[in-house]
Short mmCIF file of C-alpha atoms in Angstrom, two decimals:
data_model
loop_
_atom_site.label_atom_id
_atom_site.label_comp_id
_atom_site.label_asym_id
_atom_site.label_seq_id
_atom_site.Cartn_x
_atom_site.Cartn_y
_atom_site.Cartn_z
CA MET A 1 160.99 173.63 163.25
CA ALA A 2 162.13 173.16 159.63
CA ASP A 3 158.55 172.63 158.44
CA LYS A 4 157.09 175.75 160.14
CA ARG A 5 156.49 179.02 158.46
CA ILE A 6 158.12 182.09 160.06
CA SER A 7 154.67 183.44 160.97
CA ASP A 8 154.08 180.29 163.00
CA LEU A 9 157.19 180.76 165.19
CA PRO A 10 156.84 182.12 168.77
CA ASP A 11 157.40 185.85 169.44
CA GLY A 12 161.12 186.56 170.16
CA THR A 13 160.94 190.18 171.31
CA PRO A 14 162.83 191.94 172.71
CA VAL A 15 165.73 191.47 170.30
CA GLN A 16 168.85 189.87 171.84
CA GLY A 17 172.31 190.76 170.62
CA THR A 18 173.12 187.03 170.17
CA ASP A 19 170.04 186.31 168.02
CA LEU A 20 170.90 184.93 164.57
CA ILE A 21 169.14 186.34 161.53
CA PRO A 22 169.39 184.88 158.00
CA ILE A 23 170.20 187.29 155.18
CA ASP A 24 170.62 187.05 151.42
CA ARG A 25 173.66 188.81 149.94
CA SER A 26 174.08 188.68 146.17
CA GLY A 27 172.30 185.32 145.96
CA VAL A 28 174.28 183.72 148.80
CA ASN A 29 172.71 183.00 152.22
CA TYR A 30 174.45 184.22 155.38
CA LYS A 31 173.65 184.56 159.06
CA ILE A 32 174.23 187.71 161.12
CA ALA A 33 173.91 188.43 164.86
CA ALA A 34 171.23 190.96 165.80
CA SER A 35 173.92 193.01 167.56
CA GLY A 36 175.41 193.81 164.16
CA LEU A 37 172.24 195.65 163.14
CA VAL A 38 172.31 198.26 165.95
CA GLY A 39 172.57 201.83 164.63
CA ALA A 40 175.72 203.87 165.33
CA THR A 41 175.79 206.33 168.26
CA GLY A 42 174.76 209.87 167.40
CA ALA A 43 177.47 212.55 167.14
CA THR A 44 178.16 214.89 170.08
CA GLY A 45 176.19 218.10 169.95
CA PRO A 46 178.26 221.24 169.15
CA THR A 47 179.50 223.53 171.96
CA GLY A 48 177.01 226.12 173.16
CA ALA A 49 177.61 229.66 171.90
CA THR A 50 179.45 232.10 174.16
CA ALA A 51 177.00 234.09 176.25
CA ALA A 52 176.60 237.77 175.57
CA VAL A 53 177.64 239.98 178.48
CA ALA A 54 174.58 240.90 180.51
CA SER A 55 173.95 244.55 181.28
CA THR A 56 173.57 245.17 184.99
CA LYS A 57 172.04 248.65 184.61
CA LEU A 58 168.47 249.06 185.87
CA ASP A 59 168.24 252.88 185.79
CA TYR A 60 170.53 255.78 184.87
CA VAL A 61 169.78 259.52 184.89
CA GLU A 62 172.20 262.43 184.37
CA ARG A 63 171.82 266.03 185.56
CA ASP A 64 173.69 268.34 183.19
CA LEU A 65 173.67 271.95 184.41
CA THR A 66 175.24 273.45 181.27
CA SER A 67 172.00 275.25 180.35
CA VAL A 68 172.08 277.15 183.68
CA GLY A 69 175.79 277.97 183.67
CA GLY A 70 177.00 274.62 185.02
CA ILE A 71 176.19 275.51 188.63
CA LEU A 72 173.24 274.96 190.98
CA ALA A 73 172.72 276.71 194.32
CA VAL A 74 171.82 274.53 197.33
CA SER A 75 170.50 275.94 200.61
CA GLY A 76 168.72 274.98 203.80
CA HIS A 77 166.67 271.87 204.66
CA GLY A 78 168.73 268.96 206.08
CA ALA A 79 169.03 265.18 206.10
CA ASN A 80 165.74 263.23 205.97
CA ASP A 81 163.74 266.27 204.80
CA VAL A 82 161.15 265.35 202.18
CA THR A 83 160.81 269.05 201.25
CA ALA A 84 164.47 269.26 200.16
CA PRO A 85 164.66 269.85 196.39
CA VAL A 86 165.05 266.87 194.08
CA PHE A 87 168.39 267.01 192.26
CA ILE A 88 167.91 263.84 190.16
CA GLN A 89 164.59 262.02 189.69
CA GLY A 90 164.88 258.35 188.78
CA ASN A 91 162.53 256.26 186.66
CA ALA A 92 160.14 253.62 187.98
CA ILE A 93 161.77 250.17 188.05
CA THR A 94 160.11 246.84 188.92
CA LEU A 95 162.05 244.50 191.23
CA ASP A 96 161.41 240.91 192.30
CA GLY A 97 162.07 241.24 196.05
CA SER A 98 165.20 239.07 196.02
CA THR A 99 167.63 240.99 193.77
CA GLU A 100 170.34 243.03 195.48
CA ILE A 101 170.89 246.42 193.82
CA CYS A 102 173.50 249.18 194.06
CA VAL A 103 172.41 252.84 193.97
CA GLU A 104 175.14 255.42 193.15
CA ILE A 105 175.38 259.23 193.05
CA PHE A 106 178.30 261.20 191.56
CA ILE A 107 178.82 264.98 191.53
CA ALA A 108 182.19 266.14 190.21
CA ALA A 109 182.44 269.24 192.45
CA SER A 110 180.55 270.88 195.32
CA GLU A 111 181.23 274.10 197.27
CA PRO A 112 179.59 274.49 200.69
CA ASN A 113 180.14 277.75 202.55
CA ILE A 114 182.34 277.96 205.67
CA GLY A 115 181.31 275.49 208.36
CA ALA A 116 178.56 273.98 206.19
CA SER A 117 177.82 270.60 204.59
CA ILE A 118 176.10 269.72 201.31
CA GLY A 119 174.37 266.35 201.54
CA ALA A 120 172.81 263.98 199.00
CA ASP A 121 169.93 261.85 200.35
CA LEU A 122 168.45 258.74 198.71
CA TRP A 123 164.65 258.50 198.71
CA ASP A 124 162.34 255.70 197.53
CA GLY A 125 159.22 257.64 196.68
CA SER A 126 158.36 259.41 199.97
CA THR A 127 160.51 257.04 202.08
CA PHE A 128 163.92 258.22 203.28
CA ILE A 129 166.63 255.55 202.77
CA CYS A 130 169.90 257.22 203.81
CA THR A 131 172.36 260.05 203.21
CA LEU A 132 174.60 258.67 200.44
CA THR A 133 177.35 261.28 200.73
CA ASP A 134 178.12 264.78 201.94
CA SER A 135 180.87 267.37 201.53
CA SER A 136 181.92 269.64 204.38
CA THR A 137 183.97 272.81 204.77
CA PRO A 138 185.79 273.21 208.13
CA LYS A 139 185.02 276.42 210.01
CA GLY A 140 187.27 279.32 209.07
CA SER A 141 188.83 277.59 206.07
CA GLY A 142 189.30 278.45 202.44
CA VAL A 143 189.65 281.69 200.54
CA GLY A 144 186.35 283.41 199.96
CA GLY A 145 184.75 280.89 202.33
CA LYS A 146 184.63 277.87 200.03
CA ASP A 147 186.43 274.62 199.27
CA ALA A 148 185.48 272.37 196.32
CA THR A 149 184.98 268.65 196.92
CA THR A 150 183.87 265.72 194.75
CA MET A 151 180.75 263.89 196.04
CA TYR A 152 180.32 260.14 195.50
CA GLY A 153 178.25 257.62 197.42
CA ARG A 154 176.57 254.26 196.92
CA ARG A 155 174.25 251.95 198.85
CA PHE A 156 173.60 248.21 198.40
CA LEU A 157 170.08 247.08 199.29
CA THR A 158 167.42 244.48 198.44
CA PRO A 159 164.11 246.29 197.81
CA SER A 160 160.72 244.66 198.25
CA ALA A 161 158.94 243.17 195.24
CA GLY A 162 157.14 245.74 193.11
CA SER A 163 157.73 249.17 191.58
CA HIS A 164 160.30 251.58 193.06
CA THR A 165 161.09 255.16 192.02
CA TYR A 166 164.27 256.55 193.56
CA ALA A 167 165.31 260.19 193.83
CA ILE A 168 168.32 262.18 195.04
CA ARG A 169 167.57 265.25 197.19
CA LEU A 170 170.22 267.86 198.10
CA TRP A 171 170.49 269.95 201.26
CA CYS A 172 173.01 272.38 202.81
CA VAL A 173 173.20 273.24 206.55
CA ASN A 174 175.61 274.45 209.23
CA ASP A 175 175.42 274.50 213.03
CA ALA A 176 172.72 277.14 212.86
CA GLY A 177 170.59 274.85 210.70
CA THR A 178 170.80 276.80 207.47
CA SER A 179 173.48 277.72 204.94
CA SER A 180 174.17 277.65 201.23
CA GLY A 181 176.56 276.26 198.68
CA SER A 182 176.78 275.09 195.07
CA VAL A 183 177.23 271.95 192.99
CA PHE A 184 178.78 271.77 189.49
CA SER A 185 177.93 269.64 186.44
CA GLY A 186 178.67 270.23 182.76
CA THR A 187 180.10 273.45 181.28
CA ASN A 188 180.19 276.22 183.86
CA THR A 189 180.87 279.96 183.90
CA ASP A 190 181.73 280.20 187.61
CA PRO A 191 185.12 281.86 188.22
CA PHE A 192 186.32 279.08 190.57
CA PRO A 193 188.85 277.94 189.65
CA ASP A 194 188.03 279.06 186.08
CA PRO A 195 185.27 278.42 183.52
CA ASN A 196 185.48 274.85 182.19
CA THR A 197 183.62 271.56 181.81
CA TRP A 198 182.96 269.21 184.73
CA ALA A 199 181.91 265.57 184.37
CA VAL A 200 178.11 265.37 184.28
CA ALA A 201 176.46 264.42 187.58
CA TYR A 202 174.53 261.14 187.53
CA TYR A 203 172.46 258.67 189.52
CA ARG A 204 172.60 254.97 188.63
CA VAL A 205 170.93 251.76 189.80
CA SER A 206 172.49 248.41 188.90
CA ARG A 207 172.30 244.79 189.98
CA GLY A 208 174.58 244.15 192.91
CA ASP A 209 176.00 240.84 191.60
CA GLY A 210 176.65 241.72 187.91
CA GLY A 211 178.41 239.35 185.50
CA GLY A 212 177.35 237.64 182.32
CA PRO A 213 175.12 234.55 182.26
CA THR A 214 176.27 230.99 181.58
CA GLY A 215 176.46 230.11 177.90
CA ALA A 216 173.53 228.26 176.39
CA THR A 217 173.56 224.45 176.37
CA GLY A 218 174.61 222.90 173.08
CA PRO A 219 171.85 221.14 171.12
CA THR A 220 171.37 217.39 171.42
CA GLY A 221 173.34 215.29 168.96
CA PRO A 222 171.34 213.63 166.17
CA SER A 223 170.04 210.10 166.55
CA GLY A 224 172.09 207.16 165.32
CA GLY A 225 172.07 205.80 161.81
CA PRO A 226 169.01 204.08 160.36
CA THR A 227 167.81 201.16 162.42
CA GLY A 228 168.59 197.75 160.96
CA PRO A 229 165.76 195.34 160.26
CA THR A 230 165.55 194.44 163.96
CA GLY A 231 168.17 196.73 165.55
CA PRO A 232 167.22 199.47 168.06
CA THR A 233 167.68 203.18 167.38
CA GLY A 234 171.17 204.58 168.05
CA ALA A 235 171.80 206.30 171.38
CA THR A 236 171.41 210.08 171.66
CA GLY A 237 174.70 212.00 171.53
CA PRO A 238 175.86 213.70 174.77
CA THR A 239 175.00 217.35 175.46
CA GLY A 240 177.58 219.87 174.25
CA PRO A 241 179.52 221.78 176.96
CA ALA A 242 178.22 225.12 178.19
CA GLY A 243 179.60 228.29 176.62
CA SER A 244 181.96 230.42 178.68
CA SER A 245 180.77 233.52 180.56
CA GLY A 246 181.52 236.89 178.93
CA SER A 247 184.00 239.40 180.38
CA THR A 248 183.01 242.98 181.24
CA GLU A 249 186.46 244.57 181.61
CA TYR A 250 188.06 246.40 178.66
CA ASP A 251 191.06 248.02 180.34
CA TYR A 252 192.72 248.28 183.76
CA VAL A 253 195.90 250.20 184.58
CA GLU A 254 197.25 250.89 188.08
CA VAL A 255 200.17 252.92 189.43
CA THR A 256 201.98 252.12 192.65
CA GLY A 257 203.76 255.44 193.21
CA THR A 258 203.03 259.15 193.57
CA SER A 259 202.67 261.71 190.77
CA THR A 260 203.86 265.26 191.48
CA ILE A 261 201.58 267.67 189.63
CA THR A 262 203.25 270.62 187.90
CA ALA A 263 200.64 271.61 185.29
CA THR A 264 198.52 274.65 186.12
CA ALA A 265 195.73 274.43 183.51
CA ASP A 266 193.48 271.88 181.85
CA GLY A 267 191.76 271.97 178.48
CA ASN A 268 193.92 271.66 175.39
CA SER A 269 197.00 272.79 177.31
CA GLY A 270 197.16 269.34 178.90
CA GLY A 271 197.96 268.43 182.48
CA THR A 272 200.45 266.19 184.27
CA ALA A 273 200.09 262.52 183.25
CA VAL A 274 198.92 260.28 186.11
CA ILE A 275 197.63 257.12 184.37
CA ASP A 276 197.88 256.21 180.66
CA GLY A 277 195.45 253.55 179.51
CA ASN A 278 195.89 250.99 176.74
CA ALA A 279 194.52 251.29 173.21
CA VAL A 280 191.15 249.48 173.02
CA THR A 281 188.93 249.01 169.97
CA TYR A 282 185.20 249.73 170.55
CA ASP A 283 182.19 248.91 168.34
CA GLY A 284 180.50 252.34 168.53
CA SER A 285 177.35 251.09 170.30
CA THR A 286 178.59 249.69 173.63
CA ARG A 287 178.21 251.95 176.67
CA VAL A 288 181.14 251.84 179.13
CA LYS A 289 182.03 253.07 182.61
CA ILE A 290 185.43 254.74 183.10
CA GLU A 291 186.44 254.99 186.75
CA PHE A 292 189.44 256.53 188.50
CA TYR A 293 190.56 256.01 192.09
CA ALA A 294 193.48 257.32 194.12
CA PRO A 295 194.04 256.69 197.85
CA TYR A 296 194.82 260.37 198.33
CA LEU A 297 195.22 263.83 196.77
CA GLN A 298 197.49 266.28 198.57
CA TYR A 299 198.01 270.04 198.13
CA ASN A 300 199.37 272.61 200.57
CA VAL A 301 198.00 275.91 199.26
CA ALA A 302 194.81 277.07 201.01
CA GLY A 303 192.01 278.28 198.76
CA GLN A 304 193.41 276.46 195.71
CA SER A 305 192.63 273.03 194.27
CA ILE A 306 194.15 269.96 192.66
CA LEU A 307 191.89 268.74 189.81
CA VAL A 308 191.77 265.45 187.88
CA ASN A 309 190.68 265.30 184.20
CA LEU A 310 189.75 262.46 181.85
CA TYR A 311 191.22 262.50 178.33
CA ASP A 312 190.44 260.48 175.19
CA GLY A 313 193.80 260.68 173.42
CA THR A 314 194.47 264.43 173.38
CA THR A 315 190.82 265.42 173.83
CA ASP A 316 189.89 266.73 177.29
CA LEU A 317 186.55 265.13 178.27
CA GLY A 318 186.23 267.16 181.48
CA ARG A 319 187.03 267.18 185.19
CA LEU A 320 186.38 263.98 187.14
CA CYS A 321 187.18 265.12 190.68
CA ASN A 322 189.05 267.67 192.76
CA MET A 323 190.32 268.50 196.26
CA GLY A 324 190.69 271.92 197.90
CA PRO A 325 192.77 271.96 201.13
CA PRO A 326 191.17 273.75 204.08
CA SER A 327 194.49 275.27 205.23
CA ALA A 328 198.09 275.86 204.12
CA THR A 329 199.59 272.59 205.35
CA ALA A 330 201.15 269.68 203.51
CA THR A 331 199.32 267.16 205.70
CA ASP A 332 195.87 267.65 204.19
CA LEU A 333 194.86 264.46 202.35
CA ALA A 334 191.63 263.32 200.68
CA PRO A 335 190.81 260.19 198.65
CA ALA A 336 189.66 260.66 195.05
CA LYS A 337 186.98 258.74 193.15
CA GLY A 338 185.52 259.75 189.77
CA GLU A 339 183.40 257.96 187.15
CA ARG A 340 182.08 258.73 183.67
CA TYR A 341 179.56 256.76 181.57
CA LEU A 342 179.83 257.18 177.80
CA THR A 343 179.61 255.36 174.46
CA PRO A 344 182.94 255.54 172.56
CA SER A 345 182.76 255.91 168.79
CA ALA A 346 183.73 252.90 166.67
CA GLY A 347 187.49 252.44 166.49
CA SER A 348 190.51 252.62 168.78
CA HIS A 349 190.50 254.83 171.90
CA THR A 350 193.21 255.41 174.52
CA TYR A 351 192.01 257.05 177.72
CA HIS A 352 194.24 258.98 180.14
CA ILE A 353 194.03 260.47 183.62
CA ARG A 354 195.79 263.85 183.94
CA ALA A 355 195.89 266.27 186.86
CA TRP A 356 196.66 269.95 187.41
CA LYS A 357 196.68 272.52 190.19
CA SER A 358 194.94 275.89 190.22
CA SER A 359 198.05 277.76 191.42
CA ALA A 360 201.72 277.60 190.47
CA SER A 361 202.57 277.69 194.18
CA GLY A 362 202.97 274.74 196.52
CA THR A 363 203.29 270.99 196.03
CA ALA A 364 200.40 268.93 194.62
CA ILE A 365 200.44 265.12 194.61
CA VAL A 366 198.23 262.27 193.35
CA GLY A 367 199.17 259.39 195.63
CA GLY A 368 199.21 255.62 195.33
CA GLY A 369 201.22 252.68 196.66
CA ALA A 370 201.87 248.98 196.25
CA GLY A 371 199.51 247.92 199.06
CA GLY A 372 200.44 245.69 201.97
CA ALA A 373 200.99 246.49 205.64
CA SER A 374 201.12 250.24 206.38
CA ALA A 375 201.08 251.10 202.67
CA TYR A 376 198.55 252.79 200.38
CA MET A 377 196.77 250.74 197.72
CA PRO A 378 197.50 251.50 194.02
CA ALA A 379 195.75 254.29 192.14
CA PHE A 380 193.95 252.94 189.06
CA MET A 381 191.84 253.59 185.97
CA ARG A 382 189.35 250.87 184.95
CA ILE A 383 187.01 250.62 181.94
CA THR A 384 184.09 248.16 182.03
CA LYS A 385 180.86 247.56 180.16
CA ALA A 386 178.12 249.68 181.71
#
């Protein structure tokens, strides 16, 4: 072998780690194993960026009645009546046939006449889906024949693939098949219980599952160092870990006891504190949902109401919900649920839930409990990304 040129030697591929290769280093000959020429392993790719929180909203439409005095008369028709007037018309949305959605309707106050019901039906084009919610006045109750009630309803469903345009239609009937009543939204001039601003009525469609997506995968690590004269390329670095999923909740405060309401007016005069939120800093462009829930409202003065307002610091943003007892008894109870969608200005905001009663007489209560057997669940205020 000593008399053969290198080009005359047999092919030795693939390279073996034990192969010996001659090298010249500063005029001195050395040997080196082929394994010493393998490039270093590439560095691990960086962690994937945290995912942005996904918006679950598919459609949202408000109905502000301020321009017509904050009140809208409702009469006649009935459930599943395509001729009932449209209260809120949604926009066309395209769905894939497998996504579960949630359709919601909120009206801060409604007043059906004695023995009547105001209903809110969900329609998909000309197809009746269901009655989402209704408010009823027992026969012979109230002063002046009316009791005010908050209306809220929602329905989870998985629509077929294609375009869907939802609408909310309102009706008002009694045993005779016809009656009348009113719904409130925005600034009103109606004397019950006095002129003021109600939370704006809305319809909303959102994905039923919600949540932010998984963070993006980190990029692949770079290849190893330069290949030696016969060494293979360095191994690819491992994939970086996935980023964490974003959170949608900004604030949550619950109370496990009852609040006795002594205030008799809203607006700048205040109201009895029910829930005080925490200070949260917002960016000025993020839309949020503020929701309030209490297992029950209780008031024992017929023809009067207990009302719940949302405050931003000391600023009254309007009435979220109310309850008017049908008779003068302390046993009348009704659950309370109110929501408001808005975009806080940039900076720190502290939201509050305050309540008041429309008469100085009687005992008014916003109720909650610690949960568990034979106990009410807590009342709460929650703020999430819309």
